[in-house]
Short mmCIF file of C-alpha atoms in Angstrom, two decimals:
data_model
loop_
_atom_site.label_atom_id
_atom_site.label_comp_id
_atom_site.label_asym_id
_atom_site.label_seq_id
_atom_site.Cartn_x
_atom_site.Cartn_y
_atom_site.Cartn_z
CA MET K 1 141.36 84.87 80.48
CA ALA K 2 139.45 86.68 77.92
CA ILE K 3 137.89 90.04 78.87
CA GLY K 4 134.73 88.74 77.34
CA SER K 5 134.57 85.97 79.86
CA VAL K 6 134.92 88.17 82.75
CA GLN K 7 132.19 90.36 81.43
CA SER K 8 129.74 87.49 80.98
CA GLN K 9 130.68 85.97 84.38
CA LEU K 10 129.69 89.79 85.75
CA GLU K 11 126.73 89.47 84.02
CA SER K 12 125.60 86.46 85.70
CA TYR K 13 126.52 88.13 88.83
CA LEU K 14 124.38 91.13 88.47
CA SER K 15 121.29 89.04 87.32
CA LEU K 16 121.66 86.87 90.37
CA THR K 17 121.70 89.82 92.32
CA MET K 18 118.87 91.58 90.58
CA GLN K 19 116.97 88.36 91.20
CA ARG K 20 117.87 88.30 94.95
CA GLN K 21 116.31 91.75 95.24
CA THR K 22 113.23 91.02 93.79
CA VAL K 23 112.83 87.94 96.18
CA LEU K 24 113.53 90.42 99.08
CA ALA K 25 111.10 93.08 97.70
CA SER K 26 108.51 90.14 97.53
CA ASN K 27 109.35 89.34 101.13
CA MET K 28 108.95 93.05 102.24
CA ALA K 29 105.41 93.52 100.29
CA ASN K 30 104.04 90.49 102.32
CA VAL K 31 105.17 91.60 105.58
CA ASP K 32 101.46 91.63 106.48
CA THR K 33 100.15 88.71 104.58
CA PRO K 34 98.86 86.05 107.05
CA GLY K 35 100.72 82.59 106.36
CA TYR K 36 103.29 83.95 104.17
CA LYS K 37 107.02 82.37 104.33
CA THR K 38 110.06 84.05 103.79
CA LYS K 39 111.97 83.18 100.76
CA ASP K 40 115.49 83.50 99.54
CA ILE K 41 117.92 82.38 96.70
CA ASP K 42 120.87 80.32 97.98
CA PHE K 43 123.56 82.93 96.11
CA GLN K 44 126.56 80.44 96.40
CA SER K 45 124.87 77.65 94.90
CA GLU K 46 123.17 79.51 92.35
CA MET K 47 126.26 81.53 91.15
CA ALA K 48 127.99 78.30 90.77
CA ARG K 49 125.21 76.92 88.63
CA ALA K 50 125.18 80.13 86.58
CA LEU K 51 129.30 80.06 85.89
CA ALA K 52 128.86 76.54 84.92
CA ALA K 53 126.47 76.82 82.58
CA PRO K 54 127.57 77.82 78.93
CA ASP K 55 127.81 81.50 78.11
CA GLY K 56 124.78 83.51 77.33
CA SER K 57 122.48 81.03 78.75
CA THR K 58 120.48 83.00 81.29
CA SER K 59 118.90 80.83 84.07
CA GLU K 60 116.35 81.71 86.93
CA ALA K 61 117.35 81.25 90.30
CA SER K 62 114.81 78.91 92.07
CA PRO K 63 113.80 80.54 95.68
CA HIS K 64 113.45 78.23 98.66
CA ALA K 65 111.72 78.97 102.33
CA VAL K 66 114.06 80.37 104.94
CA THR K 67 113.71 78.19 108.08
CA GLY K 68 114.77 78.95 111.69
CA LEU K 69 112.92 82.51 111.56
CA MET K 70 110.31 83.01 114.57
CA GLU K 71 106.83 82.65 113.22
CA ARG K 72 104.05 85.12 114.10
CA PRO K 73 100.69 83.87 115.11
CA ASP K 74 99.38 84.51 112.13
CA GLY K 75 101.98 82.12 110.20
CA ASN K 76 103.98 85.04 108.61
CA ASN K 77 107.55 84.72 109.48
CA VAL K 78 108.89 87.78 107.70
CA ASP K 79 111.73 89.42 109.64
CA ILE K 80 111.88 93.17 108.81
CA ASP K 81 115.47 93.69 109.97
CA ARG K 82 116.77 90.35 108.12
CA GLU K 83 114.97 91.95 104.69
CA SER K 84 116.52 95.33 105.48
CA VAL K 85 119.82 93.86 106.05
CA LEU K 86 119.72 92.01 103.06
CA MET K 87 118.49 94.41 100.70
CA ALA K 88 121.23 96.90 101.46
CA GLU K 89 123.98 93.89 101.13
CA THR K 90 122.27 93.35 97.73
CA GLN K 91 122.54 96.66 96.72
CA LEU K 92 126.06 96.97 97.57
CA GLN K 93 126.75 93.84 95.96
CA TYR K 94 125.09 95.23 92.87
CA GLN K 95 127.13 98.47 92.91
CA LEU K 96 130.00 96.27 92.98
CA GLY K 97 128.94 94.52 89.99
CA THR K 98 128.33 97.31 87.92
CA GLN K 99 131.36 99.08 89.02
CA LEU K 100 133.58 96.22 87.96
CA LEU K 101 131.60 96.08 84.68
CA LYS K 102 132.71 99.97 84.16
CA GLY K 103 136.18 98.98 85.03
CA ASN K 104 136.29 96.32 82.46
CA PHE K 105 134.92 98.27 79.69
CA HIS K 106 137.82 100.76 80.19
CA THR K 107 140.26 98.09 80.35
CA LEU K 108 138.65 97.31 76.89
CA LEU K 109 138.75 100.84 75.81
CA ALA K 110 142.41 101.38 76.85
CA ALA K 111 143.25 98.32 74.93
CA ILE K 112 141.29 99.79 71.75
CA ASN K 113 143.04 103.13 72.20
CA GLY K 114 146.47 101.07 72.31
CA GLY K 115 146.95 102.27 75.87
CA SER K 116 147.03 106.26 74.86
CA MET B 1 112.12 89.36 84.77
CA GLY B 2 114.35 92.24 85.68
CA LEU B 3 114.82 95.05 88.39
CA PHE B 4 111.46 96.62 87.18
CA THR B 5 109.65 93.48 88.55
CA ALA B 6 110.98 94.48 92.09
CA LEU B 7 109.73 97.71 91.63
CA ASP B 8 106.30 96.50 90.82
CA ILE B 9 106.27 93.90 93.89
CA SER B 10 107.05 97.10 96.22
CA ALA B 11 104.52 99.20 94.43
CA SER B 12 101.81 96.41 94.96
CA ALA B 13 102.69 96.54 98.55
CA LEU B 14 102.39 100.33 98.57
CA ALA B 15 98.77 100.27 96.92
CA ALA B 16 97.57 97.28 99.64
CA GLU B 17 99.12 99.32 102.66
CA ARG B 18 97.42 102.55 101.39
CA GLN B 19 94.21 100.79 100.89
CA ARG B 20 94.46 98.80 104.56
CA SER B 21 95.29 102.43 106.38
CA GLU B 22 92.20 104.07 104.17
CA ILE B 23 89.87 101.19 105.71
CA ALA B 24 91.47 101.83 109.36
CA SER B 25 90.50 105.22 108.73
CA SER B 26 87.22 104.61 107.76
CA ASN B 27 86.30 102.38 110.77
CA LEU B 28 87.60 105.39 112.75
CA ALA B 29 85.55 107.85 111.14
CA ASN B 30 82.52 105.99 111.59
CA VAL B 31 83.14 104.97 115.11
CA ASP B 32 79.68 106.48 115.79
CA THR B 33 77.60 105.83 112.69
CA THR B 34 74.40 104.38 113.53
CA ARG B 35 73.34 104.06 109.95
CA SER B 36 75.23 101.92 107.46
CA SER B 37 75.33 102.84 103.54
CA SER B 38 73.06 99.56 103.17
CA GLY B 39 70.35 101.22 105.21
CA SER B 40 70.20 98.23 107.88
CA GLY B 41 72.12 98.42 111.15
CA PRO B 42 74.82 100.59 112.17
CA TYR B 43 78.17 100.54 110.34
CA ARG B 44 80.08 97.53 110.48
CA ARG B 45 83.82 97.58 110.97
CA LYS B 46 85.59 96.38 107.94
CA GLU B 47 89.04 94.55 107.52
CA VAL B 48 90.96 93.77 104.55
CA VAL B 49 92.44 90.33 103.24
CA LEU B 50 95.89 90.58 101.95
CA GLN B 51 97.29 87.64 99.83
CA THR B 52 100.37 87.13 98.01
CA ALA B 53 99.83 87.47 94.19
CA GLY B 54 100.66 84.01 92.41
CA THR B 55 100.97 82.08 95.26
CA SER B 56 102.79 79.02 93.54
CA PHE B 57 105.98 78.68 94.97
CA SER B 58 107.87 77.84 91.59
CA SER B 59 106.08 80.36 89.83
CA LEU B 60 107.53 83.47 92.22
CA LEU B 61 110.46 83.76 89.67
CA GLY B 62 109.47 81.28 86.82
CA ALA B 63 106.84 83.59 85.56
CA SER B 64 107.59 86.66 83.78
CA GLY B 65 105.37 88.36 85.84
CA SER B 66 102.52 88.94 83.22
CA SER B 67 100.97 85.26 83.41
CA GLY B 68 99.66 83.42 86.32
CA SER B 69 96.33 83.41 88.04
CA SER B 70 97.11 86.79 89.44
CA SER B 71 95.45 90.15 87.88
CA ALA B 72 97.78 91.79 85.15
CA ALA B 73 98.67 94.86 87.28
CA VAL B 74 100.10 92.78 90.28
CA PRO B 75 103.51 90.85 89.59
CA VAL B 76 103.95 87.37 90.75
CA GLY B 77 105.25 87.79 94.54
CA GLY B 78 103.63 91.00 95.07
CA VAL B 79 100.79 91.28 97.37
CA GLU B 80 97.13 91.82 96.61
CA LEU B 81 94.19 92.92 98.59
CA THR B 82 91.50 90.62 97.65
CA ARG B 83 88.68 91.54 99.59
CA VAL B 84 87.43 93.67 102.50
CA VAL B 85 85.14 91.86 104.89
CA GLU B 86 82.90 93.14 107.12
CA ASP B 87 83.28 92.49 110.88
CA THR B 88 79.88 90.58 112.28
CA SER B 89 80.34 90.88 115.76
CA ALA B 90 77.20 92.14 117.56
CA ALA B 91 76.80 96.06 117.47
CA ILE B 92 77.11 97.71 121.02
CA ARG B 93 73.68 98.99 122.44
CA ARG B 94 73.38 102.00 124.30
CA TYR B 95 70.37 103.37 126.07
CA GLU B 96 69.48 106.66 124.31
CA PRO B 97 65.58 106.91 124.03
CA GLY B 98 65.75 110.12 122.51
CA HIS B 99 67.84 109.09 119.41
CA PRO B 100 65.94 108.72 116.28
CA ASP B 101 67.84 105.24 115.37
CA ALA B 102 66.60 103.91 118.64
CA ASP B 103 64.50 100.88 118.71
CA LYS B 104 61.36 100.21 120.50
CA ASP B 105 62.97 99.65 123.92
CA GLY B 106 65.16 102.90 123.75
CA TYR B 107 68.44 101.34 122.60
CA VAL B 108 70.53 102.48 119.76
CA SER B 109 73.03 100.16 118.22
CA TYR B 110 76.20 101.25 117.52
CA PRO B 111 79.49 99.92 115.64
CA SER B 112 81.68 97.61 117.71
CA ILE B 113 85.03 99.53 117.02
CA ASN B 114 87.76 99.56 119.20
CA PRO B 115 89.66 103.08 118.48
CA ALA B 116 92.97 101.78 119.97
CA GLN B 117 92.97 98.63 117.81
CA GLU B 118 92.23 100.55 114.53
CA MET B 119 95.06 103.00 115.87
CA VAL B 120 97.39 100.22 116.37
CA ASP B 121 96.08 98.80 112.44
CA LEU B 122 97.03 102.44 111.05
CA MET B 123 100.52 102.50 112.72
CA GLY B 124 101.24 99.01 111.63
CA SER B 125 100.17 99.58 107.97
CA VAL B 126 102.10 103.33 107.85
CA ARG B 127 105.17 101.31 108.83
CA SER B 128 104.92 98.82 106.28
CA TYR B 129 104.30 101.43 103.72
CA GLN B 130 107.48 102.98 104.65
CA LEU B 131 109.25 99.65 104.73
CA ASN B 132 108.23 99.10 101.09
CA ALA B 133 108.70 102.80 100.10
CA THR B 134 112.56 102.00 101.20
CA ALA B 135 112.62 99.06 98.99
CA VAL B 136 111.42 101.00 96.10
CA ASN B 137 114.23 103.41 96.54
CA ALA B 138 116.91 100.67 96.84
CA SER B 139 115.70 99.13 93.82
CA LYS B 140 115.71 102.53 92.00
CA GLN B 141 118.97 103.17 92.84
CA MET B 142 120.10 99.85 91.48
CA ILE B 143 118.22 100.51 87.95
CA GLN B 144 120.22 103.93 88.24
CA GLN B 145 123.60 101.98 88.54
CA SER B 146 122.63 100.03 85.20
CA ILE B 147 121.80 103.25 83.65
CA ASP B 148 125.32 104.74 84.44
CA LEU B 149 126.82 101.88 82.95
CA LEU B 150 125.95 103.69 79.66
CA LYS B 151 127.96 106.94 80.31
CA SER B 152 131.39 106.84 80.98
#
């Protein structure tokens, strides 16, 4: 597998993680908005879609409403604990992505320098 | 759309929660105010109305943050304090004939503010502020990691 292919896959991964972070930030921002419903991105299917798409094409994931959360009397169903845990998870996923990309660049550099 | 959008969204929540706590503080400060700024009657309890910016579902990630019906400052998916409404509930009347604002029967109208309710509201907004400040830090660290890709 070419090294560029891995890089573009990692790019899709980082892009999707970033979009999820935005959705989670939006959920947290609307923690006091009456009637607001929690949104999330289906990471697995969106990642599969991003990998199937041709190289270089960037697609925006579509967030969907999360079901099964307890609704407050004002119609809001944001669960702070859920959002906090997911945000920590997303942060670590992003870190994983950047570290892998970094390792990838190092591999490329080693090849350029002839392994020396 | 990028990580800076996440920062902007969290920032919109910080601004809204700050204004909410300001309003709650204002209500607490004016718990005994018998003259409103408009000149008629006692101070009226104020309440904020929060609304999601760019409420259309598909526009949450579809728009790049600059377009949409919301104002330019608040990105789609953020929160907006759209207006401050006045509580229209009846004033509390206390018999104080010597008070300069007493009516002809000797009753003074005081705003119907429950300090406990305002304190709970204040605590709620402070906690929400902290939550969003944490989210800002999370997004900031992610941006920092992207920048760290440049130095190796």
